[in-house]
Coordinates of C-alpha atoms in Angstrom, one line a residue:
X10 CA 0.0 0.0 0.0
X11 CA 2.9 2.5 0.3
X12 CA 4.5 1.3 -2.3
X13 CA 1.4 2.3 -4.5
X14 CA 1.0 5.4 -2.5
X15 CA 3.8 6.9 -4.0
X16 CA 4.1 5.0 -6.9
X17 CA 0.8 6.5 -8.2
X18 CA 1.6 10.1 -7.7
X19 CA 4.9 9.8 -8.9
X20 CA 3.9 8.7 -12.5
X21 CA 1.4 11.1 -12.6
X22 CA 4.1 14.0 -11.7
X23 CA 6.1 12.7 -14.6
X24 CA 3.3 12.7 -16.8
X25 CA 2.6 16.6 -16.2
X26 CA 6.4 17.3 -16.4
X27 CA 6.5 15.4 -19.9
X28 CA 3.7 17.8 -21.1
X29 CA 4.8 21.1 -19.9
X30 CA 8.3 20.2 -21.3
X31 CA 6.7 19.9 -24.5
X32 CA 4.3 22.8 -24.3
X33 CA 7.3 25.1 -23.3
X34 CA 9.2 23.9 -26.4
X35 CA 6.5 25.0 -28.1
X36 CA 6.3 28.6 -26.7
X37 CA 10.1 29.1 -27.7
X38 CA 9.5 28.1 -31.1
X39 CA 6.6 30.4 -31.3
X40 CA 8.8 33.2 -29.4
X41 CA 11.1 32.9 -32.8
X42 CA 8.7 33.4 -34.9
X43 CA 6.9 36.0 -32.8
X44 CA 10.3 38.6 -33.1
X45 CA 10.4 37.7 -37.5
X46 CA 6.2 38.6 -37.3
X47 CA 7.8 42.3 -35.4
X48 CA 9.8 43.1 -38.1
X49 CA 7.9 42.0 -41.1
X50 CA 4.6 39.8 -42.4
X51 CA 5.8 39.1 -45.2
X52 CA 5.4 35.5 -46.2
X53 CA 8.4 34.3 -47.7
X54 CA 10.5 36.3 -45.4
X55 CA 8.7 34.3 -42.4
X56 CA 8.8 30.8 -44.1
X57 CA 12.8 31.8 -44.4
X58 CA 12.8 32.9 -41.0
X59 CA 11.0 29.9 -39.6
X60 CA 13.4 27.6 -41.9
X61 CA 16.6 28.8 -40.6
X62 CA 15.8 27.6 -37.0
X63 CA 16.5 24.0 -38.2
X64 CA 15.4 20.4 -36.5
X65 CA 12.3 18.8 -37.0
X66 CA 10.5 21.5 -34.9
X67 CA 10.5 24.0 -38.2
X68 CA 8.2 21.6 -39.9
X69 CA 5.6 21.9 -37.0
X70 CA 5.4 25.7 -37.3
X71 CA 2.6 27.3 -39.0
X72 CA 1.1 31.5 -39.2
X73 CA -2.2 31.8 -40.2
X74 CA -3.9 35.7 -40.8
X75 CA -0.9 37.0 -42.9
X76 CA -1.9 39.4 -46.2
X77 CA 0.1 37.0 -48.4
X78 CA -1.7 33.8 -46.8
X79 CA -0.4 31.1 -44.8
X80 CA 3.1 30.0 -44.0
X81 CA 3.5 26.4 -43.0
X82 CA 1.2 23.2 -42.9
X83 CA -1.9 24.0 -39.8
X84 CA -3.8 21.3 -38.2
X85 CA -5.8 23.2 -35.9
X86 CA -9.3 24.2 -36.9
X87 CA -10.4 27.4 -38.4
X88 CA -12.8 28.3 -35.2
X89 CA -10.1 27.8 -32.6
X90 CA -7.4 29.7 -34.8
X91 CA -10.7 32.6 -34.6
X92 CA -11.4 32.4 -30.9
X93 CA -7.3 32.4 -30.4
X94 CA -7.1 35.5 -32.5
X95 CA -10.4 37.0 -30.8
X96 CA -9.1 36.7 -27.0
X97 CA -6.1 37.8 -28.1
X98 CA -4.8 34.8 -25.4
X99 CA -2.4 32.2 -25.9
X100 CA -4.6 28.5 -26.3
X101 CA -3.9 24.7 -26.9
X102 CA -6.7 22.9 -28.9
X103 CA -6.5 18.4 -29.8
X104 CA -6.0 18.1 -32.7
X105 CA -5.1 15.1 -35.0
X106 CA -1.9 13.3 -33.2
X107 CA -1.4 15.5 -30.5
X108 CA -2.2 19.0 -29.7
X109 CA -1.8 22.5 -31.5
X110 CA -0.1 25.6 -29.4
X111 CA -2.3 28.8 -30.7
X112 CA -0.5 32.4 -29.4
X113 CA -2.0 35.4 -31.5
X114 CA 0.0 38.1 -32.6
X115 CA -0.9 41.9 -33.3
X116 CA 1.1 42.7 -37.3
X117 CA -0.8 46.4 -36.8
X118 CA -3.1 48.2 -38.8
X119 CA -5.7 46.5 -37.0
X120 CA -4.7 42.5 -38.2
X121 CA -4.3 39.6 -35.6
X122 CA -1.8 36.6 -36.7
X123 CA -2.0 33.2 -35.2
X124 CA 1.4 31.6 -34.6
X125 CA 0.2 27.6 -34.5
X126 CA 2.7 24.9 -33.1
X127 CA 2.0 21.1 -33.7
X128 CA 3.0 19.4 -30.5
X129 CA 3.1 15.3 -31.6
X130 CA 1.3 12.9 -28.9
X131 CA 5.3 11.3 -28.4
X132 CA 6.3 14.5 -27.9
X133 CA 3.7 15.1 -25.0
X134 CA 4.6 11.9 -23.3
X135 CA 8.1 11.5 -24.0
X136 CA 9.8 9.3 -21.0
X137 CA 6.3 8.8 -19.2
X138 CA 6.8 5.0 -20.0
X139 CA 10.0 4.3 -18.9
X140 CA 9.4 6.3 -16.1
X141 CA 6.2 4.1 -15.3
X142 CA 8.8 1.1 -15.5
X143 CA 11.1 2.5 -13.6
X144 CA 8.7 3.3 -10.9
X145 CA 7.1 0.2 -11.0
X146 CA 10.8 -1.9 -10.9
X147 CA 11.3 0.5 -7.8
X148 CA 7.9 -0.5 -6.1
X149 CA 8.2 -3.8 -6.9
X150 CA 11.9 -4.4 -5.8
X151 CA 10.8 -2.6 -2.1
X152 CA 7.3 -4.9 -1.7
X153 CA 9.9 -7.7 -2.5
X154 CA 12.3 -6.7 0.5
X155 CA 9.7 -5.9 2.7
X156 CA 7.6 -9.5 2.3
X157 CA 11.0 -11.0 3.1
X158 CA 12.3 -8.9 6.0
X159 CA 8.4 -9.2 7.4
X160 CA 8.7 -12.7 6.6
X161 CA 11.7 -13.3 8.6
X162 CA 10.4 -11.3 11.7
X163 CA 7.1 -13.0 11.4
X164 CA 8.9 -16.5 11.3
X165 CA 10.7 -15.6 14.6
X166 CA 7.5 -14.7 16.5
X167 CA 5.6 -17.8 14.8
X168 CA 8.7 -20.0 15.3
X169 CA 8.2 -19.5 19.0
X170 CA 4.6 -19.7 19.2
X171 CA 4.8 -23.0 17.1
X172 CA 7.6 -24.4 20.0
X173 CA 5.3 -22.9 22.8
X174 CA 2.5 -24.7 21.4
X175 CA 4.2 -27.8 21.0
X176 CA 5.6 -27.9 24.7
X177 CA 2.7 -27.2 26.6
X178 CA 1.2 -29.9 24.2
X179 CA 3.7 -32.1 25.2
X180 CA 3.4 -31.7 28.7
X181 CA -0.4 -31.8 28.3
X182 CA 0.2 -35.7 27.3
X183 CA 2.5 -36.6 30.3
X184 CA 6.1 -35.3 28.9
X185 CA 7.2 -33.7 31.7
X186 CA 10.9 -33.1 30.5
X187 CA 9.9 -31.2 28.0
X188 CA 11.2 -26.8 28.2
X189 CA 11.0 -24.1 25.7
X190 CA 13.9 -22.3 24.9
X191 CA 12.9 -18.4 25.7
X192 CA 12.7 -16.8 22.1
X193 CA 11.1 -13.8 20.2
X194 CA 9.5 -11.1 21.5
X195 CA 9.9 -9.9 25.2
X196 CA 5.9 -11.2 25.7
X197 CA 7.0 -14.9 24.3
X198 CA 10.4 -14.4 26.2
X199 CA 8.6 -13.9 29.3
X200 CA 6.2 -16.6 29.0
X201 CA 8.2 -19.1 27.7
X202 CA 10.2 -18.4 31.2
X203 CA 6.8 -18.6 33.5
X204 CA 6.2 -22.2 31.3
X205 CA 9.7 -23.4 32.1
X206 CA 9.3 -22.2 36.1
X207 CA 5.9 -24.1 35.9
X208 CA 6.7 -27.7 34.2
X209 CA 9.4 -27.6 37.1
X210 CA 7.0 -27.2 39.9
X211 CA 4.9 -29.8 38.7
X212 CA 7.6 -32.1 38.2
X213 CA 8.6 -31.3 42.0
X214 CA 4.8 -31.6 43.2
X215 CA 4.3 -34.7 41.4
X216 CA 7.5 -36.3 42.9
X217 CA 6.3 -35.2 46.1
X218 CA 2.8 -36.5 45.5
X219 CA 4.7 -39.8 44.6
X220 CA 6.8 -39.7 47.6
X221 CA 3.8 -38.9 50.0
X222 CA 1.4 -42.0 48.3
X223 CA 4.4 -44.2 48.8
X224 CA 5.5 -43.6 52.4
X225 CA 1.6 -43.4 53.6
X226 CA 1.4 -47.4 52.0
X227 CA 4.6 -48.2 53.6
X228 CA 3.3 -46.9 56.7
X229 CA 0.2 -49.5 56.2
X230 CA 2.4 -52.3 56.3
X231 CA 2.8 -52.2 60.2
X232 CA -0.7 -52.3 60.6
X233 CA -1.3 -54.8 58.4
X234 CA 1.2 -57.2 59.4
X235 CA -0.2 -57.2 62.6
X236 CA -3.7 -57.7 61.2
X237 CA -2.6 -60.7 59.6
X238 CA -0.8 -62.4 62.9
X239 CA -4.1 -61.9 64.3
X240 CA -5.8 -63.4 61.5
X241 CA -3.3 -66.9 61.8
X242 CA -4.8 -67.5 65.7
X243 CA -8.0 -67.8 63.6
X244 CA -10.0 -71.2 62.9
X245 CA -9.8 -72.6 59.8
X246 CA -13.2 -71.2 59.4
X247 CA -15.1 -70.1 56.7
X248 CA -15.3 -66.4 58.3
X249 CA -11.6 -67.0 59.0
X250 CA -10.4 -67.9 55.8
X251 CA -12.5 -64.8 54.1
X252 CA -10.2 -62.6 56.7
X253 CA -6.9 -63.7 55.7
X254 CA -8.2 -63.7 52.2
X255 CA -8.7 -60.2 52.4
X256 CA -6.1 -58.8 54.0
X257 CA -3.8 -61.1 51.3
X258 CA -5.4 -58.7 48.9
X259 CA -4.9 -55.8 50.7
X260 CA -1.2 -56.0 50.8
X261 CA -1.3 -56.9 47.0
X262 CA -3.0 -53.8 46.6
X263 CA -0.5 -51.9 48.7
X264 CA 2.6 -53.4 47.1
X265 CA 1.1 -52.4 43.6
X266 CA 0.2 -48.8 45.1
X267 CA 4.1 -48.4 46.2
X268 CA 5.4 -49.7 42.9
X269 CA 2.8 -47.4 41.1
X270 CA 4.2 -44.6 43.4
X271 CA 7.6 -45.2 42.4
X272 CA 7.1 -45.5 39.1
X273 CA 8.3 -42.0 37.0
X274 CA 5.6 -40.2 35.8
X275 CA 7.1 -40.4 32.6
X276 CA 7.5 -44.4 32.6
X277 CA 4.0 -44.2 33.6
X278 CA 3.4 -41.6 30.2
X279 CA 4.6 -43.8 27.4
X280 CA 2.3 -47.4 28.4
X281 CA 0.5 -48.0 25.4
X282 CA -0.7 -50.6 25.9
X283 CA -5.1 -50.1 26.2
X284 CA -6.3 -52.1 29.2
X285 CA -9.0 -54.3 28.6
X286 CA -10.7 -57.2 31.1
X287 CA -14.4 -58.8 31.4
X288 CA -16.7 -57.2 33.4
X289 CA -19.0 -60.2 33.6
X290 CA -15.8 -61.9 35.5
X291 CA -14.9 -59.1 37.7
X292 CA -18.5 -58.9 39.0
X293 CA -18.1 -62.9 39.2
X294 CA -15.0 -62.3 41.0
X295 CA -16.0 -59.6 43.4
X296 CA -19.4 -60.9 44.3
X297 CA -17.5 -64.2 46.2
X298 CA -15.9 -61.7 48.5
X299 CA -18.9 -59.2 49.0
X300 CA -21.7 -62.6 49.1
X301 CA -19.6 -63.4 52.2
X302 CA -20.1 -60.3 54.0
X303 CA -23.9 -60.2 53.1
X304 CA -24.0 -63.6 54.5
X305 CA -22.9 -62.1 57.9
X306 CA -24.9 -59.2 57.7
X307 CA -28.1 -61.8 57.2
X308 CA -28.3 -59.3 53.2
X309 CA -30.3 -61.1 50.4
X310 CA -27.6 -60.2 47.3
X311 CA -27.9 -61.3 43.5
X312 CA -25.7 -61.0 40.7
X313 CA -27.5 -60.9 37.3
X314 CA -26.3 -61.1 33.5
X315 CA -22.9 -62.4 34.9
X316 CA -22.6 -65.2 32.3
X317 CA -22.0 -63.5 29.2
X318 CA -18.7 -61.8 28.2
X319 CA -19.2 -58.3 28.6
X320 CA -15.1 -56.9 27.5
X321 CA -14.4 -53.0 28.7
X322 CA -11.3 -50.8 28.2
X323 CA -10.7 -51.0 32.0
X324 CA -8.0 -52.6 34.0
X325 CA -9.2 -55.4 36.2
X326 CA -7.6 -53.6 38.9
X327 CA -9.7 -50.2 38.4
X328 CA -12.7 -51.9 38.3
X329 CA -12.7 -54.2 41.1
X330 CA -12.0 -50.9 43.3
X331 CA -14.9 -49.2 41.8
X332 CA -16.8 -52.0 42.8
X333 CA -15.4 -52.6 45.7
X334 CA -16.4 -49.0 46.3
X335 CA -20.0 -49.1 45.4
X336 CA -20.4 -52.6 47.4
X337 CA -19.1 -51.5 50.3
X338 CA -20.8 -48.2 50.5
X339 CA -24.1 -50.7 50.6
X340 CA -22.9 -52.8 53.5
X341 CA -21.5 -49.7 55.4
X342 CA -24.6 -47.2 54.8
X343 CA -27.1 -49.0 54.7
X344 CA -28.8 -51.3 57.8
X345 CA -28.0 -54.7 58.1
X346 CA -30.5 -57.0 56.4
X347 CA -30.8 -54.8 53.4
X348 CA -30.6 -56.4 50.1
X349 CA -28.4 -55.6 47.1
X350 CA -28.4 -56.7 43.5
X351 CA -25.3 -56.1 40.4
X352 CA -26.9 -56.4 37.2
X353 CA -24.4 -56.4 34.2
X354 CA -26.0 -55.7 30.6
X355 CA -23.9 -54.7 27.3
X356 CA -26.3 -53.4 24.3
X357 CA -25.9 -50.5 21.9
X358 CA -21.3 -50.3 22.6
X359 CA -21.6 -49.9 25.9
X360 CA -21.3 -51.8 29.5
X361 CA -23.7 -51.3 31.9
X362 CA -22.9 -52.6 35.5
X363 CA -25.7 -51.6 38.1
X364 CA -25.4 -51.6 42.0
X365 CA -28.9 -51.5 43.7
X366 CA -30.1 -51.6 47.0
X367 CA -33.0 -51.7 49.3
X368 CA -31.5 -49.0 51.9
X369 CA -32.7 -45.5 52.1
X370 CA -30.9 -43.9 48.9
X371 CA -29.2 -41.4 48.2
X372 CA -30.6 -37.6 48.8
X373 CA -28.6 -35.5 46.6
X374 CA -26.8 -37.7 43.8
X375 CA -25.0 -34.6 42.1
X376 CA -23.2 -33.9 45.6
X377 CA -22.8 -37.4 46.2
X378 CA -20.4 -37.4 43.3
X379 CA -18.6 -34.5 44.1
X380 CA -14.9 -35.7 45.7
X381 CA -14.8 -34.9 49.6
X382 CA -18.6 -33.6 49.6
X383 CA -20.7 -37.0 51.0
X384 CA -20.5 -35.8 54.6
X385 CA -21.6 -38.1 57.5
X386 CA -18.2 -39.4 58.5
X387 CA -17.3 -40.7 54.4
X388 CA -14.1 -39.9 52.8
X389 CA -16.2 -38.6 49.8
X390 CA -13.8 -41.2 47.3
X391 CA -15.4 -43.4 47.1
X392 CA -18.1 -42.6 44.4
X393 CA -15.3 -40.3 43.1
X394 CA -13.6 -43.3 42.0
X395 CA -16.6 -44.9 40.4
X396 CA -17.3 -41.6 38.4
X397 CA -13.1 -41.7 37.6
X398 CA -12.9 -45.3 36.6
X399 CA -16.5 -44.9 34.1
X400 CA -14.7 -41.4 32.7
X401 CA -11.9 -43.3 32.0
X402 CA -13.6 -45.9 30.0
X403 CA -15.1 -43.1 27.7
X404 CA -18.1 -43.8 30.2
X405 CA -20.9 -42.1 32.6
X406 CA -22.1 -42.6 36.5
X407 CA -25.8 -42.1 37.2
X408 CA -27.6 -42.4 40.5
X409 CA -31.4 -42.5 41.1
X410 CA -33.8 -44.6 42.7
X411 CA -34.2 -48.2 42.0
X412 CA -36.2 -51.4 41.8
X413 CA -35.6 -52.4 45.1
X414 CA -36.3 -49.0 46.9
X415 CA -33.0 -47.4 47.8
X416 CA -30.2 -46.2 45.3
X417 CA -29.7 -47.5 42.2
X418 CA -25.9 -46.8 41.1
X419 CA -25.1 -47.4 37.1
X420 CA -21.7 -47.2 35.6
X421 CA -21.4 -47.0 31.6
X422 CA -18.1 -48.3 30.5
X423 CA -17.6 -48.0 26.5
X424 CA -17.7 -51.7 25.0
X425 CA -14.1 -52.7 24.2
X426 CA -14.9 -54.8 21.1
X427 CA -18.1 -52.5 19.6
X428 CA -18.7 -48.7 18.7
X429 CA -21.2 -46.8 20.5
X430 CA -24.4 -46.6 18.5
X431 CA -25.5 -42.8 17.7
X432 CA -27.6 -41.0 20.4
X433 CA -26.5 -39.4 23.9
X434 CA -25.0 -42.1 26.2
X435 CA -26.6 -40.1 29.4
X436 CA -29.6 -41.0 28.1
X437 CA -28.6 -44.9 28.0
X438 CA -27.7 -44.2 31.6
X439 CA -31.0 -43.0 32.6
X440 CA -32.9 -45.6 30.9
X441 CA -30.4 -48.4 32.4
X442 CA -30.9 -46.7 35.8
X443 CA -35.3 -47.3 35.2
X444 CA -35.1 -50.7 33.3
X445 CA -36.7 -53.8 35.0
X446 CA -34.6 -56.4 35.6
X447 CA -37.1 -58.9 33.7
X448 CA -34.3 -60.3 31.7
X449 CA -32.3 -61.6 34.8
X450 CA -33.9 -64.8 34.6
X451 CA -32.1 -65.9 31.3
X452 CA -28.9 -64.8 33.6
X453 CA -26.9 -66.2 35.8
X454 CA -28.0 -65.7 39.8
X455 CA -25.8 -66.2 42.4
X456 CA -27.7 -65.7 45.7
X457 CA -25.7 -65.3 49.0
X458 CA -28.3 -65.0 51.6
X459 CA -29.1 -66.3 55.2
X460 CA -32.4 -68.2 54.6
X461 CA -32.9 -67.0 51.3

């Protein structure tokens, strides 16, 4: 745009100076033959006159309104030579090929002679084009440079953006070695620093968080031995051999927390390996353990749609906690004798795994959910890690009110081996949370109940 600015005016500043060159050429020649018309009119004396000024400009000359008629060849026309000769005023008229300079010029007695000057169209724009391509070589040469150095001060700033970008992505996905190297403008500069300050204090928090969740298991262990010297005076019961089963698990659990702990966050960054188990077995698997404790709590418990496969992107591991979690809110919360009931069901690419009871429910589900929030003496994690381990497998957690009277809790865990059929999976949750169970007869029960 300034390159046009002045581009533009320039030409047309050449163009004017071409034209008044030409047009005051033309007023010296006339000035020539203005000083011969002074001394005499007559023809042949002018023509001479006129002649012995030589080039190709003596050919252009003409005189019109001499007594002996008219010297030289005249293009302009006979009313503009009258109105020059009548304003007695200097004019230039087009004419064919360029333009005609008219000046008149008082002979005396009373007699007005037209001095005319052919002025050729070259003549009139002598050197505009070459000045247009000069110009425009000029223009073009400085929009060239400019795009470049712009180009290579835009390429800077972008550069840095672009490696910005890319770091906080990285660290985004788990990279956590991953620093910018402070570039470009002083705003980039200085944020590329505050990004470096920051991956280093979550690196640091992290490794604390690591340290913390590893020394709090370790501190478990003391506990938990002691549990389980307790747990060998015990009969070879059935109650007895349920304990020690337990707390067997519980220290597998703990060594696999401290070696998770332990574990680099970046080691922990590059598994790609997707999880996958059986929901179906997990339920199977967790229902042995959890019938048990019904049993001593005199609870009626079912398991339903256990016998067909039912594969989810989940490690067996994260969903026997959730489980774990959502079964032993039941026994906890809820008064002895209440009964319980897991139904699993797989339709439409996705898992459905429902925990009902008979107790009293749950009051306010969307706070239930809500990590540290469930009050009366509970941690709050527990549904937190339900709503955790569902999120993970591209999943959903509703609560409402179930069959059986109390709270009916459904986890939707994307189906590992099928896509999701169109249509909102929060609806599929609230229809799985209000389906009868009329299907559970085809299923396979497993009823752990004191006179049941």
């Amino acid at each position: 745009m300034i390159a046009l600015a002045f581009l533009i005016p320039l030409g047309l500043i050449v163009q004017q100076l071409a034209y008044e060159r030409a047009l005051a050429d033309a007023e010296r020649q006339t000035a020539v033959v203005v000083a011969v018309l002074t001394v005499t009119t007559d023809p042949d004396a002018v023509a001479r006159a006129i002649a012995t000024t030589g080039g190709t400009g003596s050919g252009r000359v003409a005189v019109h309104g001499l007594e002996g008629g008219q010297v030289g060849q005249g293009r302009a026309r006979a009313e503009d030579i009258t109105l020059a000769g009548g304003q007695q005023k200097a004019i230039v008229t087009d004419v064919q090929g360029g333009q005609s300079y008219l000046e008149p010029v008082d002979v005396g007695n009373g007699r007005i002679a037209v001095v005319e000057v052919f002025i050729p169209r070259s003549e009139l724009q002598r050197g505009v084009r070459v000045s247009w391509y000069v110009l425009s070589a000029v223009a073009l040469g400085l929009v060239i440079a400019s795009v470049l150095v712009g180009d290579r001060l835009a390429a800077k700033v972008v550069g840095s953006a672009r490696a910005f970008g890319a770091a906080a992505s990285a660290l985004g996905e788990g990279d956590l070695e991953v620093r910018v190297r402070p570039s470009g403008p002083r705003e980039l500069v200085e944020a590329g620093v505050a990004f470096n300050r920051m991956a280093d204090r979550v690196v640091a928090l992290l490794a604390n968080e690591r340290e913390l969740v590893a020394d709090l298991s370790h501190r478990l262990r003391t506990p938990l031995t002691a549990l389980r010297l307790d747990a060998e005076t015990l009969d070879d019961s059935r109650a007895g051999r349920r304990i020690r089963h337990a707390i067997s698990a519980l220290e597998l659990e703990i060594d696999k927390l401290i070696r998770a702990a332990r574990k680099p966050a970046a080691t922990l960054a590059e598994a790609d390996d997707v999880p996958r188990c059986d929901a179906s077995e997990v339920v199977r698997d967790r229902m042995r353990f959890w019938s048990a404790v019904a049993a001593d709590q005199n609870r009626w418990c079912e398991a339903v749609g256990v016998d067909k496969p039912a594969p989810v992107p989940l490690a067996r591991a994260e969903l026997a906690a959730a489980l774990d979690a959502l079964l032993g809110n039941v026994c906890r919360y809820t008064p002895q004798g209440t009964p319980f009931e897991v139904t699993v069901s797989r339709r439409d690419g996705y898992v459905a795994i429902r925990v009902e009871d008979g107790g009293p429910g749950i009051a306010d589900p969307d706070r239930a959910l809500r990590r540290g929030a469930s009050g009366e003496g509970s941690t709050g994690l527990g549904l937190d890690i339900v709503r955790r381990v569902s999120v993970a497998a591209n999943g959903a957690v509703n609560i409402d009110r179930g069959r059986l009277g109390g709270a009916s809790v459904v986890m939707l865990l994307a189906d590992a081996d099928e896509s999701p059929a169109p249509g909102s999976r929060f609806g599929l949750v609230g229809r799985l949370s209000r389906e009868p169970t009329d299907r559970r007869a085809n299923g396979r029960r497993e009823r752990r109940a004191n006179g049941a």
